[in-house]
Coordinates of C-alpha atoms and ligand atoms in Angstrom, one line a residue:
X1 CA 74.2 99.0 99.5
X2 CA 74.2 95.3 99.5
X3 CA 73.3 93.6 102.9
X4 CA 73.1 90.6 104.8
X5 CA 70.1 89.2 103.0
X6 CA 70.8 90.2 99.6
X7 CA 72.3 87.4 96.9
X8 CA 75.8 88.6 95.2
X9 CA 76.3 89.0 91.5
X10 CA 76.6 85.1 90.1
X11 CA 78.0 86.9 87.2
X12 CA 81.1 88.4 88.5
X13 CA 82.6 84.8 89.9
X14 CA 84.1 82.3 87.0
X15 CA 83.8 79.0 89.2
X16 CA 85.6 76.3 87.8
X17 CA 86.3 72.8 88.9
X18 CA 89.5 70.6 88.1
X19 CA 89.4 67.7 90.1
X20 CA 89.4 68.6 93.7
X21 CA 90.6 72.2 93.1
X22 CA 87.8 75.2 92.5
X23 CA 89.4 78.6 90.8
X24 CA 87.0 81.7 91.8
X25 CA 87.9 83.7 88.9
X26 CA 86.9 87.7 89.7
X27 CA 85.1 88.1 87.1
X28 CA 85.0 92.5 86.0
X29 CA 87.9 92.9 83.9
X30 CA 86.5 96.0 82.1
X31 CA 86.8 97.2 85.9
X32 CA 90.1 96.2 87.1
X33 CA 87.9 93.6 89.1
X34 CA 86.8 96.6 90.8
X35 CA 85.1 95.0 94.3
X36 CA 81.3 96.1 94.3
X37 CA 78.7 94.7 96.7
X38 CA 77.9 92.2 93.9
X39 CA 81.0 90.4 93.7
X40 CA 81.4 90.7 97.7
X41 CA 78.4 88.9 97.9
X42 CA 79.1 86.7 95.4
X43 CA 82.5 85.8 97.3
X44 CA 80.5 85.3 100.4
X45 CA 77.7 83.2 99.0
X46 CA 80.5 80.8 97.1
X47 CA 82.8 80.8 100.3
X48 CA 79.5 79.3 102.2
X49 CA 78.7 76.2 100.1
X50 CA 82.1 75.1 99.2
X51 CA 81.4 71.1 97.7
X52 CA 82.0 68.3 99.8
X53 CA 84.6 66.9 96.8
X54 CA 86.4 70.6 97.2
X55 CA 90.1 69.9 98.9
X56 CA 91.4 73.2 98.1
X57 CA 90.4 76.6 96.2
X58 CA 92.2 78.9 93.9
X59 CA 91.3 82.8 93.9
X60 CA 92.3 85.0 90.6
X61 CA 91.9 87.7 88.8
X62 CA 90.2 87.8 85.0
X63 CA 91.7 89.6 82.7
X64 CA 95.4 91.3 83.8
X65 CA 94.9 92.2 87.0
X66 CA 93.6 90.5 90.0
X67 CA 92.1 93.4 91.7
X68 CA 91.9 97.3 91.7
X69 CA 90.3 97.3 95.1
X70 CA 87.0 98.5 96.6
X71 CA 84.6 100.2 93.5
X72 CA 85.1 103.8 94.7
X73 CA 82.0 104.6 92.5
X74 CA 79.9 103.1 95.3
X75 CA 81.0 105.0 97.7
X76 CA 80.7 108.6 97.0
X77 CA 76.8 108.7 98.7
X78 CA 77.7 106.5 101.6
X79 CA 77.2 108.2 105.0
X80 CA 79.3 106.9 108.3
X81 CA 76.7 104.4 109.6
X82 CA 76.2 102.6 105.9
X83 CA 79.9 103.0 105.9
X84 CA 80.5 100.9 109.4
X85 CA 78.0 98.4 107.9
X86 CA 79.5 98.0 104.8
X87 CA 82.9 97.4 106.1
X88 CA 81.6 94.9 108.8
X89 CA 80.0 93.0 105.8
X90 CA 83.3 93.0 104.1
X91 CA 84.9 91.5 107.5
X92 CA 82.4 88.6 107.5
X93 CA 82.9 87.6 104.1
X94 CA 86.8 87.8 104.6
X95 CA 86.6 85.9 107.3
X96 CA 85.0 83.5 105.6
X97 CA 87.7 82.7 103.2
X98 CA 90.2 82.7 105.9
X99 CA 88.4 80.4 107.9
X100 CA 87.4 78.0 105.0
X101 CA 87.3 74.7 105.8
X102 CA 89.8 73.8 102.6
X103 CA 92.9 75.5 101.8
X104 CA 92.7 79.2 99.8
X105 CA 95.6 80.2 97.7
X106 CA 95.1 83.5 96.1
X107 CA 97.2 84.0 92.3
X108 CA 98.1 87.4 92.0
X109 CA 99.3 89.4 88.7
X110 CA 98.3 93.4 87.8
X111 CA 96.5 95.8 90.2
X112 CA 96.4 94.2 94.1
X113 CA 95.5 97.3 95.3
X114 CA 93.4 98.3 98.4
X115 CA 90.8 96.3 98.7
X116 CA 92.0 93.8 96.4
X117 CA 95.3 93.5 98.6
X118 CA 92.8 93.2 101.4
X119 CA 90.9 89.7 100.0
X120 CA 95.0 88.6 99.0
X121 CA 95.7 88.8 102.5
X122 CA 92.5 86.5 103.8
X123 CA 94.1 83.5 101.6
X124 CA 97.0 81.4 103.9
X125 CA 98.5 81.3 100.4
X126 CA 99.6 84.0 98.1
X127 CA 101.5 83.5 94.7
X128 CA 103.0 86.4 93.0
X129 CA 104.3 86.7 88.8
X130 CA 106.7 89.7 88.3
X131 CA 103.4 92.3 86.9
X132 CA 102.0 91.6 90.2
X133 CA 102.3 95.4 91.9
X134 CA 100.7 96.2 95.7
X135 CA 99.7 99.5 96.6
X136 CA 97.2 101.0 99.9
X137 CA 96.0 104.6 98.0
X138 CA 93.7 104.8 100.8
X139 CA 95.5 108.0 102.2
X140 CA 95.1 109.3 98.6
X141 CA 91.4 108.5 98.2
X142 CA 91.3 110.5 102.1
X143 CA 89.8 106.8 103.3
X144 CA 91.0 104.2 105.6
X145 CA 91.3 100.5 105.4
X146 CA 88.0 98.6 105.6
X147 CA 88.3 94.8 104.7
X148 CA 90.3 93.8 107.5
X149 CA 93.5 94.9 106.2
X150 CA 94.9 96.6 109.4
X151 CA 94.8 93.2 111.1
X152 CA 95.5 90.9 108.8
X153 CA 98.4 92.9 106.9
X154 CA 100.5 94.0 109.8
X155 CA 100.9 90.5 110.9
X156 CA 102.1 89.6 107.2
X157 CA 105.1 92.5 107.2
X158 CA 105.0 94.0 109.9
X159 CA 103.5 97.7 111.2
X160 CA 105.9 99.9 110.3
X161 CA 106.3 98.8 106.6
X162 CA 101.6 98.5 106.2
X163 CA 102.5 102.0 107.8
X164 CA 104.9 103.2 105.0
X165 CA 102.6 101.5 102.6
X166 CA 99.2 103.5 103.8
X167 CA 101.4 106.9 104.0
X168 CA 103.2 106.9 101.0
X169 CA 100.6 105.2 98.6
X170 CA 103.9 104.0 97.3
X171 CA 103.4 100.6 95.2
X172 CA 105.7 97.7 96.0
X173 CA 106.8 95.9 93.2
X174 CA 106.0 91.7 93.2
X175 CA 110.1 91.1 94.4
X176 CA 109.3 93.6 97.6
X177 CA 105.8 91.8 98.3
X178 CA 108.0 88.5 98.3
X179 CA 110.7 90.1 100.3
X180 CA 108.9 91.4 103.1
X181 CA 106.3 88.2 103.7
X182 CA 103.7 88.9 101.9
X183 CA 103.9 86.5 98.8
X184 CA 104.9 83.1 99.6
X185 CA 105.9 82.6 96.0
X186 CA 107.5 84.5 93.2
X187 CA 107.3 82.9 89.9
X188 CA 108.3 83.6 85.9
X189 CA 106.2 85.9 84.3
X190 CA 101.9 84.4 83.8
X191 CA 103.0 82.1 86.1
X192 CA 101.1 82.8 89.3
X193 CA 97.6 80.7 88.2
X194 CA 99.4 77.6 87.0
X195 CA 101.8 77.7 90.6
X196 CA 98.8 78.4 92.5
X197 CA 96.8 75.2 90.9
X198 CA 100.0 72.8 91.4
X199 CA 99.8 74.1 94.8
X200 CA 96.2 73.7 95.1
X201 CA 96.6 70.2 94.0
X202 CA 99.3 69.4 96.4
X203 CA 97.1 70.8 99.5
X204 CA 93.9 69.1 98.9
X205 CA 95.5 65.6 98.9
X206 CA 96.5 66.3 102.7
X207 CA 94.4 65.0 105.4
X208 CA 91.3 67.1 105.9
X209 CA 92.7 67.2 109.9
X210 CA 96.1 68.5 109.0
X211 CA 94.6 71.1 107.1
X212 CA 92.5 72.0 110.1
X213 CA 95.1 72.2 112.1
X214 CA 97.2 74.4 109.5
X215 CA 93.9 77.1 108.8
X216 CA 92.1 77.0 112.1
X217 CA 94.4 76.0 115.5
X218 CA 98.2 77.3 114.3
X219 CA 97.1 81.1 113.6
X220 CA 95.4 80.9 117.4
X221 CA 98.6 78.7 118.8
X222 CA 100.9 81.5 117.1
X223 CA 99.2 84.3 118.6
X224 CA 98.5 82.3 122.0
X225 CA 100.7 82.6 125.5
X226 CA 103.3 80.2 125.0
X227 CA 102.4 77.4 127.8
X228 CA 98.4 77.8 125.9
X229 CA 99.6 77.4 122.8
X230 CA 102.2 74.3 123.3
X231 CA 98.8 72.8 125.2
X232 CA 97.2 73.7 122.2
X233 CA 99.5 71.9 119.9
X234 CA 100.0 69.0 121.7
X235 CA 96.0 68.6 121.8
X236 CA 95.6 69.0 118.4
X237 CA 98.8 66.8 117.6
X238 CA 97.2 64.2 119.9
X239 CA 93.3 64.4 117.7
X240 CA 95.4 64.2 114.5
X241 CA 97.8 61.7 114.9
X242 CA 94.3 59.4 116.3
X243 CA 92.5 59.9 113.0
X244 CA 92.6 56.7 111.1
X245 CA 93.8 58.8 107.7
X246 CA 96.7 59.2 109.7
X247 CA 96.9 55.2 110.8
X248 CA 96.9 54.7 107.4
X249 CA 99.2 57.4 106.0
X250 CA 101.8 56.1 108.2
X251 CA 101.6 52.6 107.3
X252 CA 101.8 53.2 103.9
X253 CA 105.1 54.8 104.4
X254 CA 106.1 52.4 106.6
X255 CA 105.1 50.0 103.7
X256 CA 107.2 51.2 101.3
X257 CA 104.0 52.1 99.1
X258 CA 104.1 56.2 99.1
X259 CA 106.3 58.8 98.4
X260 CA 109.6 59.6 100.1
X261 CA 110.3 63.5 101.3
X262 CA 112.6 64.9 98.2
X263 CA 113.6 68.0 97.0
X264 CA 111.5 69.2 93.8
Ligands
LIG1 C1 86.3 103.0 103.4 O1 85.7 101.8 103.6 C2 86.2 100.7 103.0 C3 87.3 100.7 102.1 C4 87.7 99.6 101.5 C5 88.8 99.6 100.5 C6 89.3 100.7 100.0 C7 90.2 100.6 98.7 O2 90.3 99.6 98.0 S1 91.0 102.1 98.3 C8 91.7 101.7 96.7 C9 90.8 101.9 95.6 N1 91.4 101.6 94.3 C10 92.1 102.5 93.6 O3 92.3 103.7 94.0 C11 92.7 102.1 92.3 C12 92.0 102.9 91.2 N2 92.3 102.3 89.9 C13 93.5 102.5 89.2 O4 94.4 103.2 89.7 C14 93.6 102.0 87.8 O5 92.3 101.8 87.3 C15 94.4 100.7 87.7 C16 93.9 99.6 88.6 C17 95.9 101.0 88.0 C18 94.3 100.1 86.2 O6 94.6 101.1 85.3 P1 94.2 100.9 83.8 O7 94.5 99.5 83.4 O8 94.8 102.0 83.0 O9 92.6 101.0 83.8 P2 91.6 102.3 83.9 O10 91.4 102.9 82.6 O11 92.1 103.2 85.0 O12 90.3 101.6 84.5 C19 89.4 100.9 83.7 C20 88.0 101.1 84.2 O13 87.9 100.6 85.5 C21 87.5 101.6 86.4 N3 88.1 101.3 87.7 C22 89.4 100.9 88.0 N4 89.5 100.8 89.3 C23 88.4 101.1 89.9 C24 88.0 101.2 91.2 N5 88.7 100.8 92.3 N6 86.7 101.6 91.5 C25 85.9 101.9 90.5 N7 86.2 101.9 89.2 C26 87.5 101.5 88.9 C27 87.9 102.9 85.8 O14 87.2 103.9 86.3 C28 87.7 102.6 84.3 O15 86.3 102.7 84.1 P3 85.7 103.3 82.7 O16 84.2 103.3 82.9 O17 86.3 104.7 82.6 O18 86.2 102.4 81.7 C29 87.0 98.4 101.7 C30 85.9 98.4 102.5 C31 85.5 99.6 103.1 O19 84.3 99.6 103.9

């Protein structure tokens, strides 16, 4: 089993860099992008050195599916310890794309299944096309959740619905996964990647504080007391509206020289 100090599979990421936007293609088609220690740690060792000039990244599947969930080939031998292991490994490196320092906006189409649906739900953004289809066989495979998907998922649509989900092994179509919170967009069909990269290009050209603010202090403010977290917001509104990208912002509106808010 891969650990802490082994180096992921290179081979199973397709990095690619358009402007300030990096896609981290899953890279096993012939597998479903089946998740195996070599693409987890390939995810982790990407998510640690994301470039300076990165403002925001794209994650997607190769081939028509974005992913069939953990390889269940590796885990016939494993005993309960390598199992607790394993999973904690697939916590840090989940938690490492949801605490990225840029933006992640996951484009889903195929197969988000288990595992799969787990690494969707560490993205702050997910985008959905119609083949898209979400399913937790866990109770079928006689396993539980082990990529953080109990805590993350719940808080997406709710308990009784991740409940429903892990019982039945039913799979929700992409309209339910847009209906109950879970994608934030729904778009024609093969149009998740391009929605995601217009998207991804629309983040990165915030302010590197705002985006702070969005991935690291509103998830803590939401969950927070309320009297914490209106201190909270108020101190971070207070360090962002100081920043001199946000002198600047302003006075270019106030110029006349950037954009107006319009409908698109
Ligand atoms: C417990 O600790 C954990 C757990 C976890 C996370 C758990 C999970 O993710 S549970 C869910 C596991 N996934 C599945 O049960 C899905 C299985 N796959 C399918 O149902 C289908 O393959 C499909 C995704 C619907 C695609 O169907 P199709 O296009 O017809 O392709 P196939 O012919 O079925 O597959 C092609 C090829 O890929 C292999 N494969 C597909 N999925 C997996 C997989 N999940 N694991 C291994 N291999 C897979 C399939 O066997 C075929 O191989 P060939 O060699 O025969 O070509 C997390 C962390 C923990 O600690």
């Amino acid at each position: 089993m891969g650990n802490a100090a082994d180096a992921g599979d290179a081979s199973l990421l397709r990095l690619e860099t358009r402007g300030a936007v990096l896609t981290v293609g899953l890279n096993r088609p012939a597998k479903r992008n089946a998740l195996n220690d070599g693409i987890i740690l390939a995810l982790r060792d990407c998510f640690s050195a994301i470039p300076e000039e990165i403002g925001a990244v794209v994650i997607h599947g190769i081939g028509d599916h974005f992913s069939s969930g953990l390889d269940l080939s590796e885990l016939t031998e494993r005993d309960a310890t390598e199992g607790l292991v394993h999973s904690q490994m697939w916590h840090r490196v989940f938690d490492r794309i949801q605490y990225c320092r840029v933006p992640v906006i996951a484009a889903l189409k195929g197969a988000v299944i288990g595992g799969g649906l787990e690494l969707a739900c560490a993205a702050h953004i997910r985008v959905a096309e119609p083949s898209a289809y979400f399913a937790l066989p866990e109770g079928q495979r006689g396993i539980f959740v082990g990529g953080g998907g109990s805590v993350r998922l719940p808080r997406l649509i709710g308990v009784p619905r991740m409940a429903d989900m892990m019982l039945t092994g039913r799979v929700y179509s992409a309209t339910e996964g847009a209906a109950y919170g879970f994608s934030q967009y729904l778009t024609e069909a093969d149009g998740a990647l391009p929605k995601a990269l217009e998207l991804a290009e629309r983040v990165a050209a915030n302010a590197p504080l705002t985006n702070f603010a969005v991935l690291q202090a509103l998830p803590m403010i939401a969950e927070a007391n309320p009297q914490t977290g209106l201190l909270m917001e108020s101190l971070m509104a207070t360090v962002a509206q100081s920043d001199k990208e946000a002198k600047k912002r302003i006075r270019a509106f106030l110029d006349r020289k950037t954009a107006k808010v319009k409908p698109t």
